[in-house]
Amino acid sequence: MKCSMISGEVFARHDLQSHAECGERLAIATSAVPRGVRVLPPEKSRISDLMLVHVPQHVRLLQELSRGMHYIDSSTYVNSESFDVALYAAGSAMAAAERARDGEHCFALVRPPGHHAEPDRAMGFCLFNNIAVAAAVLFERDEVDRVAIVDWDLHHGNGTQKIFYNDDRVLFCSIHEAGIFPRSGWVDEIGEGKGRGYTLNAPLRPGGTIHDYSLVFEEVFLPALERFSPDLVLISAGQDPLSDDLRGNMKLEPEDFGVLTRLMMAVTDQPVALVLEGGYGPSHGLAVGHIFRALGGTLYEPVHDRARPSSHHLVRTLKKIQIF
């Protein structure tokens, strides 16, 4: 199956060199992409696309603030280029989703990231929710009926969860370190209204390895995905659970992201689309390389024989509360 990536120099223009989420991290992320992966140019979203998931006031505020350098909160900034760059990030996520619909695995290596951005709020390095925009545009065009979004970033994807919390067209699965920013994503957050039962959160205790991740994927996420039978699988791909990423306390190694990618590929006969979220450690590029190798057909075997008791307890709890 074909495989491509979307990235470009435009994403370096949203930059603050002293910040963890700076232009340099994308250079690291793309440093080990295997030869033969087709590189496609970024595509730009319309402002109206953003407004499918964000309130107009939020979009207008960021457009206004991006006339200069501003901190939106203690960790989220904009400069004079940020609004334009964010349009390219959302548009490239949309393009990756379209490529997956057309039969090609595609990874949108973009920034700023998006999964923390809520309908009315930028936070956690994120301005607009790129992956949510991609899903919403496909719904608006009547190209899909059901979309699964799996988020393996170190942090809970609070923005994506909030956007689709009442929506039974989206199955949102997030595995993340428990108790850290944004201090959400607990097992009892399962959706509301029509969306009740369509949110699955797996907060792992610090120190999680691929054994813990594989256990959750194989015992909870993959069966849920099979029941949901999505038309498209989107992945919020944050590689900050790496053991050398100082923003967290997880213990994944670069090759483990090949394992997670193969697990996602095993649950659907359709291509998958990935959108970059976090990832700040020195081995981030190696992890991205393993993702592409998995997409290209390299086999990675899941293991969970050394999963911790706390992870087994989490799995038992999640199995009890699944609703749909």
PDB file of C-alpha atoms in Angstrom:
ATOM      1  CA  MET A   1       0.000   0.000   0.000  1.00  0.00           C
ATOM      2  CA  LYS A   2       1.252   3.490  -0.825  1.00  0.00           C
ATOM      3  CA  CYS A   3       2.622   5.724   1.924  1.00  0.00           C
ATOM      4  CA  SER A   4       3.259   9.459   1.966  1.00  0.00           C
ATOM      5  CA  MET A   5       4.009  12.340   4.301  1.00  0.00           C
ATOM      6  CA  ILE A   6       2.919  15.959   4.242  1.00  0.00           C
ATOM      7  CA  SER A   7       5.358  18.517   5.604  1.00  0.00           C
ATOM      8  CA  GLY A   8       7.230  21.646   4.625  1.00  0.00           C
ATOM      9  CA  GLU A   9       9.271  24.640   5.673  1.00  0.00           C
ATOM     10  CA  VAL A  10       6.150  26.702   6.328  1.00  0.00           C
ATOM     11  CA  PHE A  11       5.750  24.950   9.688  1.00  0.00           C
ATOM     12  CA  ALA A  12       9.039  26.390  10.967  1.00  0.00           C
ATOM     13  CA  ARG A  13       7.611  29.919  10.743  1.00  0.00           C
ATOM     14  CA  HIS A  14       5.577  29.454  13.930  1.00  0.00           C
ATOM     15  CA  ASP A  15       8.652  29.616  16.104  1.00  0.00           C
ATOM     16  CA  LEU A  16      10.029  30.652  19.467  1.00  0.00           C
ATOM     17  CA  GLN A  17      13.517  29.222  19.803  1.00  0.00           C
ATOM     18  CA  SER A  18      13.514  29.101  23.597  1.00  0.00           C
ATOM     19  CA  HIS A  19      10.257  27.097  23.591  1.00  0.00           C
ATOM     20  CA  ALA A  20       9.978  23.290  23.576  1.00  0.00           C
ATOM     21  CA  GLU A  21       7.451  23.488  20.726  1.00  0.00           C
ATOM     22  CA  CYS A  22       9.732  25.288  18.281  1.00  0.00           C
ATOM     23  CA  GLY A  23      10.578  24.946  14.611  1.00  0.00           C
ATOM     24  CA  GLU A  24      13.570  22.716  15.311  1.00  0.00           C
ATOM     25  CA  ARG A  25      11.443  19.853  16.597  1.00  0.00           C
ATOM     26  CA  LEU A  26       9.973  19.245  13.156  1.00  0.00           C
ATOM     27  CA  ALA A  27      13.474  18.903  11.711  1.00  0.00           C
ATOM     28  CA  ILE A  28      14.146  16.228  14.331  1.00  0.00           C
ATOM     29  CA  ALA A  29      10.824  14.512  13.626  1.00  0.00           C
ATOM     30  CA  THR A  30      11.588  14.192   9.918  1.00  0.00           C
ATOM     31  CA  SER A  31      15.262  13.267  10.308  1.00  0.00           C
ATOM     32  CA  ALA A  32      14.831   9.492   9.950  1.00  0.00           C
ATOM     33  CA  VAL A  33      12.005   9.198   7.433  1.00  0.00           C
ATOM     34  CA  PRO A  34      12.913   6.232   5.194  1.00  0.00           C
ATOM     35  CA  ARG A  35      13.850   6.753   1.574  1.00  0.00           C
ATOM     36  CA  GLY A  36      11.008   6.203  -0.820  1.00  0.00           C
ATOM     37  CA  VAL A  37       8.338   7.910   1.274  1.00  0.00           C
ATOM     38  CA  ARG A  38       6.674  10.437  -0.984  1.00  0.00           C
ATOM     39  CA  VAL A  39       6.829  13.971   0.421  1.00  0.00           C
ATOM     40  CA  LEU A  40       3.840  16.161  -0.394  1.00  0.00           C
ATOM     41  CA  PRO A  41       3.560  19.925   0.107  1.00  0.00           C
ATOM     42  CA  PRO A  42       1.374  21.396   2.851  1.00  0.00           C
ATOM     43  CA  GLU A  43      -2.187  22.380   2.038  1.00  0.00           C
ATOM     44  CA  LYS A  44      -4.080  25.287   3.540  1.00  0.00           C
ATOM     45  CA  SER A  45      -7.475  25.111   5.211  1.00  0.00           C
ATOM     46  CA  ARG A  46     -10.149  27.760   4.972  1.00  0.00           C
ATOM     47  CA  ILE A  47     -11.190  29.744   8.010  1.00  0.00           C
ATOM     48  CA  SER A  48     -14.661  28.237   7.573  1.00  0.00           C
ATOM     49  CA  ASP A  49     -13.121  24.771   8.057  1.00  0.00           C
ATOM     50  CA  LEU A  50     -11.806  25.805  11.472  1.00  0.00           C
ATOM     51  CA  MET A  51     -15.264  27.036  12.431  1.00  0.00           C
ATOM     52  CA  LEU A  52     -16.673  23.535  12.065  1.00  0.00           C
ATOM     53  CA  VAL A  53     -15.070  22.749  15.444  1.00  0.00           C
ATOM     54  CA  HIS A  54     -14.137  26.165  16.894  1.00  0.00           C
ATOM     55  CA  VAL A  55     -16.380  29.088  17.828  1.00  0.00           C
ATOM     56  CA  PRO A  56     -15.907  32.177  15.635  1.00  0.00           C
ATOM     57  CA  GLN A  57     -14.675  34.258  18.576  1.00  0.00           C
ATOM     58  CA  HIS A  58     -11.743  31.890  19.108  1.00  0.00           C
ATOM     59  CA  VAL A  59     -10.730  31.988  15.460  1.00  0.00           C
ATOM     60  CA  ARG A  60     -10.971  35.783  15.305  1.00  0.00           C
ATOM     61  CA  LEU A  61      -8.996  36.205  18.541  1.00  0.00           C
ATOM     62  CA  LEU A  62      -6.074  34.136  17.277  1.00  0.00           C
ATOM     63  CA  GLN A  63      -6.158  35.956  13.964  1.00  0.00           C
ATOM     64  CA  GLU A  64      -5.931  39.266  15.828  1.00  0.00           C
ATOM     65  CA  LEU A  65      -3.223  38.145  18.262  1.00  0.00           C
ATOM     66  CA  SER A  66      -1.097  36.778  15.442  1.00  0.00           C
ATOM     67  CA  ARG A  67      -0.243  40.280  14.292  1.00  0.00           C
ATOM     68  CA  GLY A  68       2.666  40.120  16.718  1.00  0.00           C
ATOM     69  CA  MET A  69       4.286  38.041  19.451  1.00  0.00           C
ATOM     70  CA  HIS A  70       1.915  37.070  22.261  1.00  0.00           C
ATOM     71  CA  TYR A  71       1.609  34.405  24.932  1.00  0.00           C
ATOM     72  CA  ILE A  72      -1.961  33.096  25.072  1.00  0.00           C
ATOM     73  CA  ASP A  73      -1.211  31.239  28.292  1.00  0.00           C
ATOM     74  CA  SER A  74       1.952  30.179  30.090  1.00  0.00           C
ATOM     75  CA  SER A  75       2.810  27.578  27.429  1.00  0.00           C
ATOM     76  CA  THR A  76       1.066  28.650  24.220  1.00  0.00           C
ATOM     77  CA  TYR A  77       2.356  31.432  21.986  1.00  0.00           C
ATOM     78  CA  VAL A  78       1.695  33.080  18.645  1.00  0.00           C
ATOM     79  CA  ASN A  79       3.856  35.247  16.420  1.00  0.00           C
ATOM     80  CA  SER A  80       3.108  37.184  13.251  1.00  0.00           C
ATOM     81  CA  GLU A  81       3.202  33.977  11.188  1.00  0.00           C
ATOM     82  CA  SER A  82       1.256  31.675  13.498  1.00  0.00           C
ATOM     83  CA  PHE A  83      -2.274  32.090  12.174  1.00  0.00           C
ATOM     84  CA  ASP A  84      -1.201  31.386   8.608  1.00  0.00           C
ATOM     85  CA  VAL A  85       0.918  28.415   9.697  1.00  0.00           C
ATOM     86  CA  ALA A  86      -2.006  27.038  11.716  1.00  0.00           C
ATOM     87  CA  LEU A  87      -4.182  27.145   8.598  1.00  0.00           C
ATOM     88  CA  TYR A  88      -1.582  24.987   6.859  1.00  0.00           C
ATOM     89  CA  ALA A  89      -1.449  22.578   9.828  1.00  0.00           C
ATOM     90  CA  ALA A  90      -5.210  22.041   9.767  1.00  0.00           C
ATOM     91  CA  GLY A  91      -5.298  21.880   5.976  1.00  0.00           C
ATOM     92  CA  SER A  92      -2.511  19.308   5.865  1.00  0.00           C
ATOM     93  CA  ALA A  93      -4.358  17.162   8.411  1.00  0.00           C
ATOM     94  CA  MET A  94      -7.384  17.386   6.130  1.00  0.00           C
ATOM     95  CA  ALA A  95      -5.241  16.374   3.155  1.00  0.00           C
ATOM     96  CA  ALA A  96      -3.810  13.379   5.031  1.00  0.00           C
ATOM     97  CA  ALA A  97      -7.318  12.200   5.873  1.00  0.00           C
ATOM     98  CA  GLU A  98      -8.356  12.581   2.232  1.00  0.00           C
ATOM     99  CA  ARG A  99      -5.347  10.569   1.080  1.00  0.00           C
ATOM    100  CA  ALA A 100      -6.257   7.791   3.493  1.00  0.00           C
ATOM    101  CA  ARG A 101      -9.793   7.814   2.094  1.00  0.00           C
ATOM    102  CA  ASP A 102      -8.284   7.519  -1.386  1.00  0.00           C
ATOM    103  CA  GLY A 103      -6.181   4.458  -0.506  1.00  0.00           C
ATOM    104  CA  GLU A 104      -2.862   5.735   0.836  1.00  0.00           C
ATOM    105  CA  HIS A 105      -1.350   5.810   4.317  1.00  0.00           C
ATOM    106  CA  CYS A 106      -0.405   9.403   5.062  1.00  0.00           C
ATOM    107  CA  PHE A 107       1.332  11.144   7.979  1.00  0.00           C
ATOM    108  CA  ALA A 108       0.879  14.903   8.302  1.00  0.00           C
ATOM    109  CA  LEU A 109       4.056  16.074  10.046  1.00  0.00           C
ATOM    110  CA  VAL A 110       2.799  19.506  10.997  1.00  0.00           C
ATOM    111  CA  ARG A 111       2.953  22.065  13.744  1.00  0.00           C
ATOM    112  CA  PRO A 112       1.649  23.657  15.835  1.00  0.00           C
ATOM    113  CA  PRO A 113       0.013  20.534  17.269  1.00  0.00           C
ATOM    114  CA  GLY A 114      -3.716  20.468  17.894  1.00  0.00           C
ATOM    115  CA  HIS A 115      -5.189  17.905  20.272  1.00  0.00           C
ATOM    116  CA  HIS A 116      -5.374  20.220  23.308  1.00  0.00           C
ATOM    117  CA  ALA A 117      -7.225  22.991  21.441  1.00  0.00           C
ATOM    118  CA  GLU A 118     -10.840  23.182  22.613  1.00  0.00           C
ATOM    119  CA  PRO A 119     -13.759  24.772  20.745  1.00  0.00           C
ATOM    120  CA  ASP A 120     -13.172  28.136  22.412  1.00  0.00           C
ATOM    121  CA  ARG A 121      -9.636  27.907  23.731  1.00  0.00           C
ATOM    122  CA  ALA A 122      -6.020  27.479  22.645  1.00  0.00           C
ATOM    123  CA  MET A 123      -3.850  25.669  25.178  1.00  0.00           C
ATOM    124  CA  GLY A 124      -0.965  23.261  25.637  1.00  0.00           C
ATOM    125  CA  PHE A 125       1.013  24.508  22.589  1.00  0.00           C
ATOM    126  CA  CYS A 126      -2.108  24.023  20.413  1.00  0.00           C
ATOM    127  CA  LEU A 127      -3.980  26.737  18.494  1.00  0.00           C
ATOM    128  CA  PHE A 128      -6.568  24.837  16.429  1.00  0.00           C
ATOM    129  CA  ASN A 129      -7.505  21.169  16.654  1.00  0.00           C
ATOM    130  CA  ASN A 130      -6.058  19.845  13.406  1.00  0.00           C
ATOM    131  CA  ILE A 131      -7.332  16.278  13.618  1.00  0.00           C
ATOM    132  CA  ALA A 132     -10.819  17.366  14.682  1.00  0.00           C
ATOM    133  CA  VAL A 133     -10.994  19.772  11.739  1.00  0.00           C
ATOM    134  CA  ALA A 134     -10.025  16.919   9.407  1.00  0.00           C
ATOM    135  CA  ALA A 135     -12.806  14.693  10.733  1.00  0.00           C
ATOM    136  CA  ALA A 136     -15.397  17.482  10.714  1.00  0.00           C
ATOM    137  CA  VAL A 137     -14.663  18.398   7.099  1.00  0.00           C
ATOM    138  CA  LEU A 138     -15.157  14.782   6.018  1.00  0.00           C
ATOM    139  CA  PHE A 139     -18.496  14.710   7.833  1.00  0.00           C
ATOM    140  CA  GLU A 140     -19.556  17.986   6.207  1.00  0.00           C
ATOM    141  CA  ARG A 141     -18.745  16.580   2.766  1.00  0.00           C
ATOM    142  CA  ASP A 142     -20.670  13.361   3.545  1.00  0.00           C
ATOM    143  CA  GLU A 143     -17.552  11.336   2.762  1.00  0.00           C
ATOM    144  CA  VAL A 144     -17.719   9.285   5.971  1.00  0.00           C
ATOM    145  CA  ASP A 145     -20.315   8.212   8.523  1.00  0.00           C
ATOM    146  CA  ARG A 146     -17.991   7.112  11.339  1.00  0.00           C
ATOM    147  CA  VAL A 147     -14.444   8.141  12.249  1.00  0.00           C
ATOM    148  CA  ALA A 148     -12.203   6.658  14.939  1.00  0.00           C
ATOM    149  CA  ILE A 149      -9.544   8.889  16.486  1.00  0.00           C
ATOM    150  CA  VAL A 150      -6.823   7.183  18.521  1.00  0.00           C
ATOM    151  CA  ASP A 151      -4.495   9.428  20.536  1.00  0.00           C
ATOM    152  CA  TRP A 152      -1.249   7.912  21.852  1.00  0.00           C
ATOM    153  CA  ASP A 153       0.366  11.207  22.885  1.00  0.00           C
ATOM    154  CA  LEU A 154       1.822  11.422  26.393  1.00  0.00           C
ATOM    155  CA  HIS A 155      -0.947  13.846  27.335  1.00  0.00           C
ATOM    156  CA  HIS A 156      -4.701  13.398  27.205  1.00  0.00           C
ATOM    157  CA  GLY A 157      -6.317  14.826  24.063  1.00  0.00           C
ATOM    158  CA  ASN A 158      -8.750  16.991  25.980  1.00  0.00           C
ATOM    159  CA  GLY A 159      -9.620  19.218  23.036  1.00  0.00           C
ATOM    160  CA  THR A 160     -10.515  16.369  20.701  1.00  0.00           C
ATOM    161  CA  GLN A 161     -12.541  14.744  23.461  1.00  0.00           C
ATOM    162  CA  LYS A 162     -14.487  17.929  24.174  1.00  0.00           C
ATOM    163  CA  ILE A 163     -15.263  18.583  20.519  1.00  0.00           C
ATOM    164  CA  PHE A 164     -16.794  15.135  19.965  1.00  0.00           C
ATOM    165  CA  TYR A 165     -18.031  14.346  23.497  1.00  0.00           C
ATOM    166  CA  ASN A 166     -21.699  14.348  22.432  1.00  0.00           C
ATOM    167  CA  ASP A 167     -21.152  12.784  19.017  1.00  0.00           C
ATOM    168  CA  ASP A 168     -21.753   9.105  18.243  1.00  0.00           C
ATOM    169  CA  ARG A 169     -20.087   9.444  14.841  1.00  0.00           C
ATOM    170  CA  VAL A 170     -16.635   9.599  16.459  1.00  0.00           C
ATOM    171  CA  LEU A 171     -15.014   6.956  18.653  1.00  0.00           C
ATOM    172  CA  PHE A 172     -12.245   8.700  20.592  1.00  0.00           C
ATOM    173  CA  CYS A 173      -9.622   6.553  22.335  1.00  0.00           C
ATOM    174  CA  SER A 174      -6.817   8.158  24.337  1.00  0.00           C
ATOM    175  CA  ILE A 175      -3.961   6.438  26.164  1.00  0.00           C
ATOM    176  CA  HIS A 176      -1.838   8.778  28.242  1.00  0.00           C
ATOM    177  CA  GLU A 177       0.095   9.285  31.452  1.00  0.00           C
ATOM    178  CA  ALA A 178      -2.277   9.762  34.373  1.00  0.00           C
ATOM    179  CA  GLY A 179      -2.320  12.915  36.453  1.00  0.00           C
ATOM    180  CA  ILE A 180      -0.254  15.256  34.275  1.00  0.00           C
ATOM    181  CA  PHE A 181      -1.356  18.147  32.058  1.00  0.00           C
ATOM    182  CA  PRO A 182      -4.194  18.710  31.233  1.00  0.00           C
ATOM    183  CA  ARG A 183      -5.319  16.663  34.262  1.00  0.00           C
ATOM    184  CA  SER A 184      -8.220  15.051  32.442  1.00  0.00           C
ATOM    185  CA  GLY A 185      -8.846  11.803  30.610  1.00  0.00           C
ATOM    186  CA  TRP A 186     -10.047   9.626  33.470  1.00  0.00           C
ATOM    187  CA  VAL A 187     -11.872   6.351  32.906  1.00  0.00           C
ATOM    188  CA  ASP A 188     -15.254   7.804  33.883  1.00  0.00           C
ATOM    189  CA  GLU A 189     -15.095  10.363  31.060  1.00  0.00           C
ATOM    190  CA  ILE A 190     -17.073   8.329  28.540  1.00  0.00           C
ATOM    191  CA  GLY A 191     -19.089  10.892  26.582  1.00  0.00           C
ATOM    192  CA  GLU A 192     -22.509  12.442  27.043  1.00  0.00           C
ATOM    193  CA  GLY A 193     -25.856  12.346  25.267  1.00  0.00           C
ATOM    194  CA  LYS A 194     -25.622  10.594  21.902  1.00  0.00           C
ATOM    195  CA  GLY A 195     -21.880  10.292  22.466  1.00  0.00           C
ATOM    196  CA  ARG A 196     -22.135   8.357  25.718  1.00  0.00           C
ATOM    197  CA  GLY A 197     -19.860   5.327  25.453  1.00  0.00           C
ATOM    198  CA  TYR A 198     -17.906   6.684  22.486  1.00  0.00           C
ATOM    199  CA  THR A 199     -15.009   8.059  24.538  1.00  0.00           C
ATOM    200  CA  LEU A 200     -12.454   5.631  25.980  1.00  0.00           C
ATOM    201  CA  ASN A 201      -9.681   6.912  28.223  1.00  0.00           C
ATOM    202  CA  ALA A 202      -6.777   4.771  29.424  1.00  0.00           C
ATOM    203  CA  PRO A 203      -4.746   6.764  31.971  1.00  0.00           C
ATOM    204  CA  LEU A 204      -1.588   4.750  32.655  1.00  0.00           C
ATOM    205  CA  ARG A 205       0.543   5.150  35.729  1.00  0.00           C
ATOM    206  CA  PRO A 206       4.002   6.687  35.154  1.00  0.00           C
ATOM    207  CA  GLY A 207       6.638   4.282  33.876  1.00  0.00           C
ATOM    208  CA  GLY A 208       4.478   2.560  31.285  1.00  0.00           C
ATOM    209  CA  THR A 209       6.232   0.383  28.690  1.00  0.00           C
ATOM    210  CA  ILE A 210       5.124  -1.146  25.408  1.00  0.00           C
ATOM    211  CA  HIS A 211       3.770  -4.074  27.443  1.00  0.00           C
ATOM    212  CA  ASP A 212       1.244  -1.772  29.121  1.00  0.00           C
ATOM    213  CA  TYR A 213       0.364  -0.019  25.873  1.00  0.00           C
ATOM    214  CA  SER A 214      -0.037  -3.275  23.944  1.00  0.00           C
ATOM    215  CA  LEU A 215      -2.309  -4.656  26.644  1.00  0.00           C
ATOM    216  CA  VAL A 216      -4.651  -1.657  26.454  1.00  0.00           C
ATOM    217  CA  PHE A 217      -4.669  -1.658  22.664  1.00  0.00           C
ATOM    218  CA  GLU A 218      -5.283  -5.394  22.280  1.00  0.00           C
ATOM    219  CA  GLU A 219      -7.796  -5.797  25.112  1.00  0.00           C
ATOM    220  CA  VAL A 220      -9.732  -2.507  24.911  1.00  0.00           C
ATOM    221  CA  PHE A 221      -9.065  -0.214  21.960  1.00  0.00           C
ATOM    222  CA  LEU A 222      -8.947  -2.753  19.125  1.00  0.00           C
ATOM    223  CA  PRO A 223     -12.135  -4.610  20.144  1.00  0.00           C
ATOM    224  CA  ALA A 224     -13.901  -1.246  20.452  1.00  0.00           C
ATOM    225  CA  LEU A 225     -12.693  -0.222  17.012  1.00  0.00           C
ATOM    226  CA  GLU A 226     -13.885  -3.501  15.529  1.00  0.00           C
ATOM    227  CA  ARG A 227     -17.350  -3.006  17.047  1.00  0.00           C
ATOM    228  CA  PHE A 228     -17.471   0.607  15.882  1.00  0.00           C
ATOM    229  CA  SER A 229     -16.388  -0.299  12.324  1.00  0.00           C
ATOM    230  CA  PRO A 230     -15.144   3.157  11.303  1.00  0.00           C
ATOM    231  CA  ASP A 231     -14.940   4.379   7.745  1.00  0.00           C
ATOM    232  CA  LEU A 232     -11.617   6.018   8.608  1.00  0.00           C
ATOM    233  CA  VAL A 233      -9.021   5.748  11.377  1.00  0.00           C
ATOM    234  CA  LEU A 234      -7.127   8.894  12.365  1.00  0.00           C
ATOM    235  CA  ILE A 235      -4.195   8.845  14.782  1.00  0.00           C
ATOM    236  CA  SER A 236      -3.091  11.730  16.967  1.00  0.00           C
ATOM    237  CA  ALA A 237       0.554  10.716  16.857  1.00  0.00           C
ATOM    238  CA  GLY A 238       2.484  12.271  19.715  1.00  0.00           C
ATOM    239  CA  GLN A 239       5.795  10.548  20.418  1.00  0.00           C
ATOM    240  CA  ASP A 240       6.409  12.157  23.823  1.00  0.00           C
ATOM    241  CA  PRO A 241       5.897   8.855  25.713  1.00  0.00           C
ATOM    242  CA  LEU A 242       9.489   8.094  24.650  1.00  0.00           C
ATOM    243  CA  SER A 243      11.827   7.299  27.523  1.00  0.00           C
ATOM    244  CA  ASP A 244      14.186  10.156  26.583  1.00  0.00           C
ATOM    245  CA  ASP A 245      11.430  12.771  26.436  1.00  0.00           C
ATOM    246  CA  LEU A 246      11.739  14.841  29.587  1.00  0.00           C
ATOM    247  CA  ARG A 247       8.158  16.107  29.466  1.00  0.00           C
ATOM    248  CA  GLY A 248       6.850  12.837  30.882  1.00  0.00           C
ATOM    249  CA  ASN A 249       7.637   9.627  32.688  1.00  0.00           C
ATOM    250  CA  MET A 250       6.793   6.913  30.175  1.00  0.00           C
ATOM    251  CA  LYS A 251       9.277   4.330  28.915  1.00  0.00           C
ATOM    252  CA  LEU A 252       8.538   3.682  25.256  1.00  0.00           C
ATOM    253  CA  GLU A 253      11.408   3.153  22.828  1.00  0.00           C
ATOM    254  CA  PRO A 254      11.444   4.302  19.178  1.00  0.00           C
ATOM    255  CA  GLU A 255      10.603   0.870  17.762  1.00  0.00           C
ATOM    256  CA  ASP A 256       7.539   0.662  20.009  1.00  0.00           C
ATOM    257  CA  PHE A 257       5.772   3.182  17.799  1.00  0.00           C
ATOM    258  CA  GLY A 258       6.100   0.674  14.984  1.00  0.00           C
ATOM    259  CA  VAL A 259       4.247  -1.772  17.227  1.00  0.00           C
ATOM    260  CA  LEU A 260       1.433   0.701  17.904  1.00  0.00           C
ATOM    261  CA  THR A 261       1.170   1.543  14.216  1.00  0.00           C
ATOM    262  CA  ARG A 262       0.903  -2.121  13.204  1.00  0.00           C
ATOM    263  CA  LEU A 263      -1.765  -2.668  15.844  1.00  0.00           C
ATOM    264  CA  MET A 264      -3.820   0.134  14.318  1.00  0.00           C
ATOM    265  CA  MET A 265      -3.295  -1.228  10.817  1.00  0.00           C
ATOM    266  CA  ALA A 266      -4.472  -4.662  11.927  1.00  0.00           C
ATOM    267  CA  VAL A 267      -7.903  -3.406  12.924  1.00  0.00           C
ATOM    268  CA  THR A 268      -8.856  -1.982   9.534  1.00  0.00           C
ATOM    269  CA  ASP A 269      -8.346  -2.923   5.909  1.00  0.00           C
ATOM    270  CA  GLN A 270      -8.342   0.783   5.074  1.00  0.00           C
ATOM    271  CA  PRO A 271      -5.299   3.088   5.128  1.00  0.00           C
ATOM    272  CA  VAL A 272      -4.741   5.218   8.209  1.00  0.00           C
ATOM    273  CA  ALA A 273      -3.949   8.916   8.509  1.00  0.00           C
ATOM    274  CA  LEU A 274      -1.665  10.252  11.222  1.00  0.00           C
ATOM    275  CA  VAL A 275      -1.276  13.823  12.444  1.00  0.00           C
ATOM    276  CA  LEU A 276       1.718  14.914  14.506  1.00  0.00           C
ATOM    277  CA  GLU A 277       1.032  16.041  18.056  1.00  0.00           C
ATOM    278  CA  GLY A 278       3.815  16.069  20.694  1.00  0.00           C
ATOM    279  CA  GLY A 279       7.330  14.687  20.731  1.00  0.00           C
ATOM    280  CA  TYR A 280      10.309  16.612  22.077  1.00  0.00           C
ATOM    281  CA  GLY A 281      13.045  14.086  22.843  1.00  0.00           C
ATOM    282  CA  PRO A 282      16.209  13.334  20.847  1.00  0.00           C
ATOM    283  CA  SER A 283      14.880   9.992  19.574  1.00  0.00           C
ATOM    284  CA  HIS A 284      11.639  11.457  18.210  1.00  0.00           C
ATOM    285  CA  GLY A 285      12.890  11.163  14.639  1.00  0.00           C
ATOM    286  CA  LEU A 286      13.732   7.488  15.117  1.00  0.00           C
ATOM    287  CA  ALA A 287      10.203   6.844  16.382  1.00  0.00           C
ATOM    288  CA  VAL A 288       8.721   8.556  13.327  1.00  0.00           C
ATOM    289  CA  GLY A 289      10.988   6.417  11.156  1.00  0.00           C
ATOM    290  CA  HIS A 290       9.596   3.250  12.747  1.00  0.00           C
ATOM    291  CA  ILE A 291       6.052   4.494  12.141  1.00  0.00           C
ATOM    292  CA  PHE A 292       6.807   4.844   8.441  1.00  0.00           C
ATOM    293  CA  ARG A 293       8.457   1.417   8.315  1.00  0.00           C
ATOM    294  CA  ALA A 294       5.345  -0.109   9.856  1.00  0.00           C
ATOM    295  CA  LEU A 295       3.150   1.704   7.345  1.00  0.00           C
ATOM    296  CA  GLY A 296       5.416   0.364   4.609  1.00  0.00           C
ATOM    297  CA  GLY A 297       4.924  -3.250   5.679  1.00  0.00           C
ATOM    298  CA  THR A 298       7.613  -3.998   8.267  1.00  0.00           C
ATOM    299  CA  LEU A 299       6.202  -6.280  10.953  1.00  0.00           C
ATOM    300  CA  TYR A 300       6.377  -5.353  14.633  1.00  0.00           C
ATOM    301  CA  GLU A 301       5.127  -7.820  17.229  1.00  0.00           C
ATOM    302  CA  PRO A 302       3.079  -6.590  20.202  1.00  0.00           C
ATOM    303  CA  VAL A 303       4.055  -7.886  23.638  1.00  0.00           C
ATOM    304  CA  HIS A 304       2.218  -7.536  26.923  1.00  0.00           C
ATOM    305  CA  ASP A 305       3.456 -10.423  29.054  1.00  0.00           C
ATOM    306  CA  ARG A 306       5.151  -7.949  31.422  1.00  0.00           C
ATOM    307  CA  ALA A 307       2.314  -5.459  31.698  1.00  0.00           C
ATOM    308  CA  ARG A 308       1.986  -4.126  35.232  1.00  0.00           C
ATOM    309  CA  PRO A 309      -0.821  -5.118  37.613  1.00  0.00           C
ATOM    310  CA  SER A 310      -2.125  -1.537  37.526  1.00  0.00           C
ATOM    311  CA  SER A 311      -2.556  -1.800  33.754  1.00  0.00           C
ATOM    312  CA  HIS A 312      -4.437  -5.089  34.055  1.00  0.00           C
ATOM    313  CA  HIS A 313      -6.705  -3.418  36.614  1.00  0.00           C
ATOM    314  CA  LEU A 314      -7.257  -0.501  34.227  1.00  0.00           C
ATOM    315  CA  VAL A 315      -8.222  -2.885  31.434  1.00  0.00           C
ATOM    316  CA  ARG A 316     -10.718  -4.702  33.659  1.00  0.00           C
ATOM    317  CA  THR A 317     -12.267  -1.378  34.631  1.00  0.00           C
ATOM    318  CA  LEU A 318     -12.552  -0.198  31.037  1.00  0.00           C
ATOM    319  CA  LYS A 319     -14.188  -3.440  29.961  1.00  0.00           C
ATOM    320  CA  LYS A 320     -16.868  -2.943  32.606  1.00  0.00           C
ATOM    321  CA  ILE A 321     -17.811   0.580  31.530  1.00  0.00           C
ATOM    322  CA  GLN A 322     -17.893   0.162  27.758  1.00  0.00           C
ATOM    323  CA  ILE A 323     -21.395   0.959  26.581  1.00  0.00           C
ATOM    324  CA  PHE A 324     -21.864   1.081  22.819  1.00  0.00           C
TER     325      PHE A 324
END
